[in-house]
Short mmCIF file of C-alpha atoms in Angstrom, two decimals:
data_model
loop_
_atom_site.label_atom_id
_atom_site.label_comp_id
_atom_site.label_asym_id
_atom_site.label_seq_id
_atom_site.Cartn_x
_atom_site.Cartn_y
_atom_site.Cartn_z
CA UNK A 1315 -12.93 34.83 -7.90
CA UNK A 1316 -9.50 36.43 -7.70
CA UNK A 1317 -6.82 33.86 -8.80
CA UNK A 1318 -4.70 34.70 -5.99
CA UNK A 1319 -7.23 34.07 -3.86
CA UNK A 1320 -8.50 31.10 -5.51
CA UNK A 1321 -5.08 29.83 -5.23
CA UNK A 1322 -4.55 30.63 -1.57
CA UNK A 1323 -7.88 28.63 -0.78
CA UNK A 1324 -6.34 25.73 -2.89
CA UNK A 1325 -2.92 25.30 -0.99
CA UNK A 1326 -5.16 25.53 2.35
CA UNK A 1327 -7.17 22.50 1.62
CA UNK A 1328 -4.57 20.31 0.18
CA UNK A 1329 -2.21 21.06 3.03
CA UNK A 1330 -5.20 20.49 5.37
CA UNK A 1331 -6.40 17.02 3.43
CA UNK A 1332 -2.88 16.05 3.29
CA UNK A 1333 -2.20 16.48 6.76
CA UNK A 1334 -5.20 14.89 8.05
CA UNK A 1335 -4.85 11.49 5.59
CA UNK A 1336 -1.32 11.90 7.11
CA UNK A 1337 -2.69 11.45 10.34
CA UNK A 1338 -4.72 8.79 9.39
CA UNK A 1339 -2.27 6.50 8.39
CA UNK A 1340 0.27 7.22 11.18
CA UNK A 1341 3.18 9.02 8.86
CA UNK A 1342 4.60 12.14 9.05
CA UNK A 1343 3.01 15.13 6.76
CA UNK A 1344 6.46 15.86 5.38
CA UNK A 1345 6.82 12.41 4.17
CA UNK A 1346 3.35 12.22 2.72
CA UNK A 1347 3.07 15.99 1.03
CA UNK A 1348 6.43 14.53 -0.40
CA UNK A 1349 4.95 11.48 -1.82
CA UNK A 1350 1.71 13.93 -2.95
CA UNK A 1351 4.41 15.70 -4.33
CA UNK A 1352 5.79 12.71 -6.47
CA UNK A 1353 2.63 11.37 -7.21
CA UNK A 1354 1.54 14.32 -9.41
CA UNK A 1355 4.59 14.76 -11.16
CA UNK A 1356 4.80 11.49 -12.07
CA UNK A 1357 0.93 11.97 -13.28
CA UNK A 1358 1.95 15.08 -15.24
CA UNK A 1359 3.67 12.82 -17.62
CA UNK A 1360 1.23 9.92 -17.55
CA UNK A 1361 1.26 8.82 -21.57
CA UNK A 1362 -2.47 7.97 -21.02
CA UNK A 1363 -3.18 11.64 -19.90
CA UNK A 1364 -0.90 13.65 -22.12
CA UNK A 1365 0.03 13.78 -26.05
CA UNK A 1366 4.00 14.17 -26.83
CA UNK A 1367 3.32 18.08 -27.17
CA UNK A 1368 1.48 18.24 -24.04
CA UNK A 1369 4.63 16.56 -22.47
CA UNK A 1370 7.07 18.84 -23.69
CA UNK A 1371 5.05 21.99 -22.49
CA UNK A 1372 5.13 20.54 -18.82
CA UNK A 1373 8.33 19.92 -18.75
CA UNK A 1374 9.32 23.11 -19.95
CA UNK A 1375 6.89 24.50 -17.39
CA UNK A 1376 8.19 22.64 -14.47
CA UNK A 1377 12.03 23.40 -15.74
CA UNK A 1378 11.56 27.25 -15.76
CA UNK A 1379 9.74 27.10 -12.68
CA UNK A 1380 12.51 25.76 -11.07
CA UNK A 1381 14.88 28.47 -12.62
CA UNK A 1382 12.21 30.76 -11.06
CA UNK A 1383 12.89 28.84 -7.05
CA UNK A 1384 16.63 28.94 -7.88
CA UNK A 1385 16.82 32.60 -9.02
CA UNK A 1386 14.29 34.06 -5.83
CA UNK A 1387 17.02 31.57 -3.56
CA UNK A 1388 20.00 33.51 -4.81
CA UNK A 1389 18.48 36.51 -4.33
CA UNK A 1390 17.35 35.83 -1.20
CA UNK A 1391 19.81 34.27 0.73
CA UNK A 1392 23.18 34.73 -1.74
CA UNK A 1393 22.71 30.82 -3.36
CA UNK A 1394 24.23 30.68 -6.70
CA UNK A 1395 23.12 27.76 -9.19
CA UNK A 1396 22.57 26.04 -12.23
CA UNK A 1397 20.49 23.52 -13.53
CA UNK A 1398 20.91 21.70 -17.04
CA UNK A 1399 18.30 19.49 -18.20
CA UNK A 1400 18.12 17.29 -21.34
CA UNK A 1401 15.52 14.97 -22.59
CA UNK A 1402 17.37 11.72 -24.23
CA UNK A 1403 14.06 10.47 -25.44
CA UNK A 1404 13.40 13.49 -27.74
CA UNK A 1405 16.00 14.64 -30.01
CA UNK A 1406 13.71 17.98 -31.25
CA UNK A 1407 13.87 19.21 -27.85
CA UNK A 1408 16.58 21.40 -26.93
CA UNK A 1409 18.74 21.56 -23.69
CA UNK A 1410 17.94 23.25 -20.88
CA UNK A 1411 19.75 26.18 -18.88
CA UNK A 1412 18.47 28.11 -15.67
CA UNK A 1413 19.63 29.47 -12.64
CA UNK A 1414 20.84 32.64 -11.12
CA UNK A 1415 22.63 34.34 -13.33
CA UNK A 1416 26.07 33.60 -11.85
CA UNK A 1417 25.72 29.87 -12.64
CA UNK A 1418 24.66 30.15 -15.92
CA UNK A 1419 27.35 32.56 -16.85
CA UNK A 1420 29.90 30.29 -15.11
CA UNK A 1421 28.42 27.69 -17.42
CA UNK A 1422 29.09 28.96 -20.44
CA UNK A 1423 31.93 30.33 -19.87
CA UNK A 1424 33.41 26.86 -18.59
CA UNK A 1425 35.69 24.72 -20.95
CA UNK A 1426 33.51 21.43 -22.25
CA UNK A 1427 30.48 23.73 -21.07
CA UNK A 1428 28.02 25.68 -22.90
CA UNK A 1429 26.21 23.99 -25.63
CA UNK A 1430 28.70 22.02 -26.37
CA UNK A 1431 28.31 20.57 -22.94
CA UNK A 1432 24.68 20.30 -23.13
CA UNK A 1433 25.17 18.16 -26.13
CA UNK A 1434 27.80 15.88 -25.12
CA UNK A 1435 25.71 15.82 -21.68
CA UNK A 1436 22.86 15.05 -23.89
CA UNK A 1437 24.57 11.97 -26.00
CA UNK A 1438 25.82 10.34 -22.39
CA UNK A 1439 22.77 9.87 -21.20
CA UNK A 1440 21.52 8.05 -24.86
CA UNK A 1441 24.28 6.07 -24.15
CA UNK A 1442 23.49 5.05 -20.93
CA UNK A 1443 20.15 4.38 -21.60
CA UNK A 1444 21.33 2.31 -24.54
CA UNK A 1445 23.12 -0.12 -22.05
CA UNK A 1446 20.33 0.10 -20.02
CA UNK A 1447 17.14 -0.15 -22.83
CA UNK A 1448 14.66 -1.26 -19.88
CA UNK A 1449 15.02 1.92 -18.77
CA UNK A 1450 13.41 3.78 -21.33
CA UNK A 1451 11.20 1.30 -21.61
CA UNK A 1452 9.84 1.51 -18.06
CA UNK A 1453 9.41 5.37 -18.26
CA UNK A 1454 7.01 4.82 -20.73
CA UNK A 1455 4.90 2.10 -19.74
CA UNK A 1456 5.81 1.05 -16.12
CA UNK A 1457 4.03 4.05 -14.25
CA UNK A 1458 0.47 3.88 -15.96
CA UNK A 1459 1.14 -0.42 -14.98
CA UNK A 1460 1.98 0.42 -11.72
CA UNK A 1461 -0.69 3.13 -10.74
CA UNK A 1462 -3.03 0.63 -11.95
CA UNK A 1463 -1.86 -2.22 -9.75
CA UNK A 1464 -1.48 -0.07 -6.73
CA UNK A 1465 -5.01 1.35 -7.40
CA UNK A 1466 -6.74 -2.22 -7.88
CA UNK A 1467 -4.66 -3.31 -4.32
CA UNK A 1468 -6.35 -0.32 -2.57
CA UNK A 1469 -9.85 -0.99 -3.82
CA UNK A 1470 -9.31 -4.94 -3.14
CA UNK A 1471 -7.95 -4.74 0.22
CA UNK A 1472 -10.85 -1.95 0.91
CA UNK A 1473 -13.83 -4.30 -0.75
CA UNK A 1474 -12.11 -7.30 1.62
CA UNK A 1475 -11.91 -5.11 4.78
CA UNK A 1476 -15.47 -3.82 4.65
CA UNK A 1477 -16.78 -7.31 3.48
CA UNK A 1478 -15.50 -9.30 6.81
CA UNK A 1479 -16.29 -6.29 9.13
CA UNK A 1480 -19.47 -5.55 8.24
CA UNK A 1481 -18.48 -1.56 8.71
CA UNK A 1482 -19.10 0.50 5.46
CA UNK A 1483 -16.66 2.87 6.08
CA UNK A 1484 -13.58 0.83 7.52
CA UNK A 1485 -10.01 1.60 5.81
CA UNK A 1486 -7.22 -0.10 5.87
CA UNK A 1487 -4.00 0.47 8.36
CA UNK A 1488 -1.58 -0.04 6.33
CA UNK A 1489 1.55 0.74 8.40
CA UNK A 1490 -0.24 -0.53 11.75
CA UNK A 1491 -1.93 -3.30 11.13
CA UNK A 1492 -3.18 -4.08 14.73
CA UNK A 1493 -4.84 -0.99 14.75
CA UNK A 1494 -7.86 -3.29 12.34
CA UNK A 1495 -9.22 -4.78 16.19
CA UNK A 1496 -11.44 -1.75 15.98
CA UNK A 1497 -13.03 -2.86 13.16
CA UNK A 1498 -13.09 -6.97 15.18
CA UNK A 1499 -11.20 -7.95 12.43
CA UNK A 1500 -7.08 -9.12 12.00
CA UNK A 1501 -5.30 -9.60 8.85
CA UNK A 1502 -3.81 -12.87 7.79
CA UNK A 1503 -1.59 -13.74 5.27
CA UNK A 1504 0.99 -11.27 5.09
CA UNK A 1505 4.14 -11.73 2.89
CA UNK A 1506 6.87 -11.36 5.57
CA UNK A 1507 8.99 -10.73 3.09
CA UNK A 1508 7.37 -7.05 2.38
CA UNK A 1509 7.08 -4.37 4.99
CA UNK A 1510 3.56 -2.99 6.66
CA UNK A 1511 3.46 0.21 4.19
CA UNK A 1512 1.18 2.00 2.32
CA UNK A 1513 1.15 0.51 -1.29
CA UNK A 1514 2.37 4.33 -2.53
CA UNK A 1515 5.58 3.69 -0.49
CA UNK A 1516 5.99 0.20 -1.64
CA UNK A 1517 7.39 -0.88 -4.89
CA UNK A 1518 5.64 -1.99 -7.84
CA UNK A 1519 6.18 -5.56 -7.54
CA UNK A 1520 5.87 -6.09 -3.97
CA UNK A 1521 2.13 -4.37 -4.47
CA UNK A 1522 1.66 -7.16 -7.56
CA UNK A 1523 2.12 -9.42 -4.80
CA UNK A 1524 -0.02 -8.15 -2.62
CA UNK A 1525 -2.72 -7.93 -5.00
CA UNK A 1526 -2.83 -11.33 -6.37
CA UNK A 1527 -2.24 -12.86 -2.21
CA UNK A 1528 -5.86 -10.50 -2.11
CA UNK A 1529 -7.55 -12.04 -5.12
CA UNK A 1530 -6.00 -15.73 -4.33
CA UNK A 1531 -7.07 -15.42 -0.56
CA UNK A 1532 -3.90 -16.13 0.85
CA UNK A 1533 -4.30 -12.24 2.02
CA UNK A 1534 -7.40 -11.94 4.01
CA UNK A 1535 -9.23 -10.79 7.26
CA UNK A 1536 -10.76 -12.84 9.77
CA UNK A 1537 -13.35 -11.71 12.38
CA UNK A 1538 -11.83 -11.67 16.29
CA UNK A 1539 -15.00 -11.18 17.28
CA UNK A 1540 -16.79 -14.62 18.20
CA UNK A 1541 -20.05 -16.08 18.60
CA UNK A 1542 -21.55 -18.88 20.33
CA UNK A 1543 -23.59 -19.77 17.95
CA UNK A 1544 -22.89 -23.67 18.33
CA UNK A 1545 -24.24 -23.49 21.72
CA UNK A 1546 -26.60 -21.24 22.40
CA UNK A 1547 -28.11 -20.90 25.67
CA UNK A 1548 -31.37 -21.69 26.98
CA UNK A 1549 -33.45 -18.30 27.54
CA UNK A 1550 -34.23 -17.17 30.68
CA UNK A 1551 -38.27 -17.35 30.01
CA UNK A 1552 -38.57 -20.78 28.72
CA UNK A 1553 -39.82 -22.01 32.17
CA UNK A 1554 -42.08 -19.30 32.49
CA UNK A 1555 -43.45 -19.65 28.76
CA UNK A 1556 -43.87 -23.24 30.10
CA UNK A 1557 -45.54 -22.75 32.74
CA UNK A 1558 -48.16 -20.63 31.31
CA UNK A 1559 -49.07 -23.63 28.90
CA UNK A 1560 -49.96 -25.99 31.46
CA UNK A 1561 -53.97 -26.41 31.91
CA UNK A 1562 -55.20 -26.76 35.34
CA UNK A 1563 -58.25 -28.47 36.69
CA UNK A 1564 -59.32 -25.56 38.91
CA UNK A 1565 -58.97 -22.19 36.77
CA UNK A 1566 -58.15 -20.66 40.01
CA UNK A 1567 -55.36 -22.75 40.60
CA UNK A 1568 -51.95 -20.98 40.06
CA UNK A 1569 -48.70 -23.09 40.03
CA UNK A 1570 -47.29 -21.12 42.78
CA UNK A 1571 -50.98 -21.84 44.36
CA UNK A 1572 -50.21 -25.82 43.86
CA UNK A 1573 -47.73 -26.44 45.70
CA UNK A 1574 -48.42 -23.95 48.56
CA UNK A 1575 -49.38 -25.54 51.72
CA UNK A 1576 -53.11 -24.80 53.24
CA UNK A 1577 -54.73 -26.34 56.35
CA UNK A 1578 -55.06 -30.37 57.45
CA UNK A 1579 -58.16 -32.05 56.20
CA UNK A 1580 -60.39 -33.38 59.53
CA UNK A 1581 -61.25 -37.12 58.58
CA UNK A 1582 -64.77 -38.56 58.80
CA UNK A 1583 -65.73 -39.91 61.67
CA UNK A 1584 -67.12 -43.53 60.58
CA UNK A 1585 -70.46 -44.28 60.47
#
């Protein structure tokens, strides 16, 4: 198949699977191709899916495919830009410069610009992260931690939903809780504290919270549906069945034929 092609088919269904689990959930399909958006970026550099090579590649990708936006914007619609990127993490990797040609001749050209700039931009943001060490720390290990917890919440609160509604293919409302009657079910247990949002919009704590309210059971559904199973009524053929059990001295003797009325009996005359 054509790649063109290929890749036209692609952007159809995404935009078409996006905008229907949009729908689903009752948000806007800006807001969630957005956080599809940020999703897969941030899975680009998962360190669980990519070596240190394979990161630098991406993000030398990404970089001169932004160029690439910036560039077809200026000529376009007259934008001029720049955009400098530097990776504090990785001293072997080398600064970053793209743009329309304007801005990266104005950088250059600028006093405390250049690579110069690049450099001292590059040594601020050690700096920074060296006040800051959690930082780097959490760029490395908090997403894979956090994907995972927000993964396990969706598969809990799933397994929990389908569990008390007895409906295989029930999901969650996330942002509309009330929305669960269809399923006969209401959630209990809610932190008030933390917003009705899907997990991916939530932050990584408040979903740890969630996810061990699930597990505890403080977080749970009930059924709104009731039975009267405590006192069940008496069925409507019991008399009949009843009735039917009774023997009678004369077989053709019905009950209705029992208490009927029939003629009056002429006594005896004595004798």
């Amino acid at each position: 198949m054509d790649r063109d092609l290929f890749i036209e088919r692609l952007e159809a269904f995404c935009t078409s699977s996006v905008r229907t689990f949009a729908a689903r959930e009752n948000r806007s399909f800006d807001e969630t191709h957005q956080l599809v958006a940020e999703y897969y970026s941030r899975s680009l550099f998962s360190s669980e899916h990519s070596t240190s090579q394979d990161r630098a590649v991406q993000i030398k990708t990404i970089l001169s495919d932004t160029s690439r936006m910036l560039e077809s914007l200026g000529s376009t619609v007259g934008v001029e830009s720049f955009v400098l990127a530097v990776d504090p993490s990785d001293d072997s990797q080398p600064s970053f410069l793209g743009g329309t040609t304007v801005g990266k001749e104005y950088w250059r050209g600028l006093r405390g610009g250049g690579d110069a700039g690049a450099k001292a931009f590059k040594s601020h943001c050690v700096k920074t992260q060296s006040h800051n060490p959690s930082s780097a720390a959490a760029a490395k290990s908090n997403p894979t931690n956090a994907r995972t917890v927000k993964s396990d919440l969706y598969e809990a609160v799933r397994k929990a939903l389908r569990t008390a509604s007895g409906v295989s293919n029930a999901e969650m409302k996330w942002t509309n809780p009330s929305l669960l009657n269809i399923y006969g079910v209401r959630l209990v247990g809610w932190p008030p504290s933390i917003p009705s949002q899907n997990p991916s919009s939530l932050k990584a704590d408040q979903n740890k919270q969630l996810l061990e309210a699930v597990e505890k059971g403080t977080l749970h559904f009930v059924r709104t549906i009731l039975t009267n199973e405590g006192e069940p009524a008496p069925p409507a053929e019991e008399q009949s069945n009843f009735e039917w059990a009774i023997e009678y001295d004369d077989p053709s003797m019905s009950p209705n034929d029992e208490d009927r009325p029939g003629p009056a009996k002429r006594a005896r005359p004595d004798s």
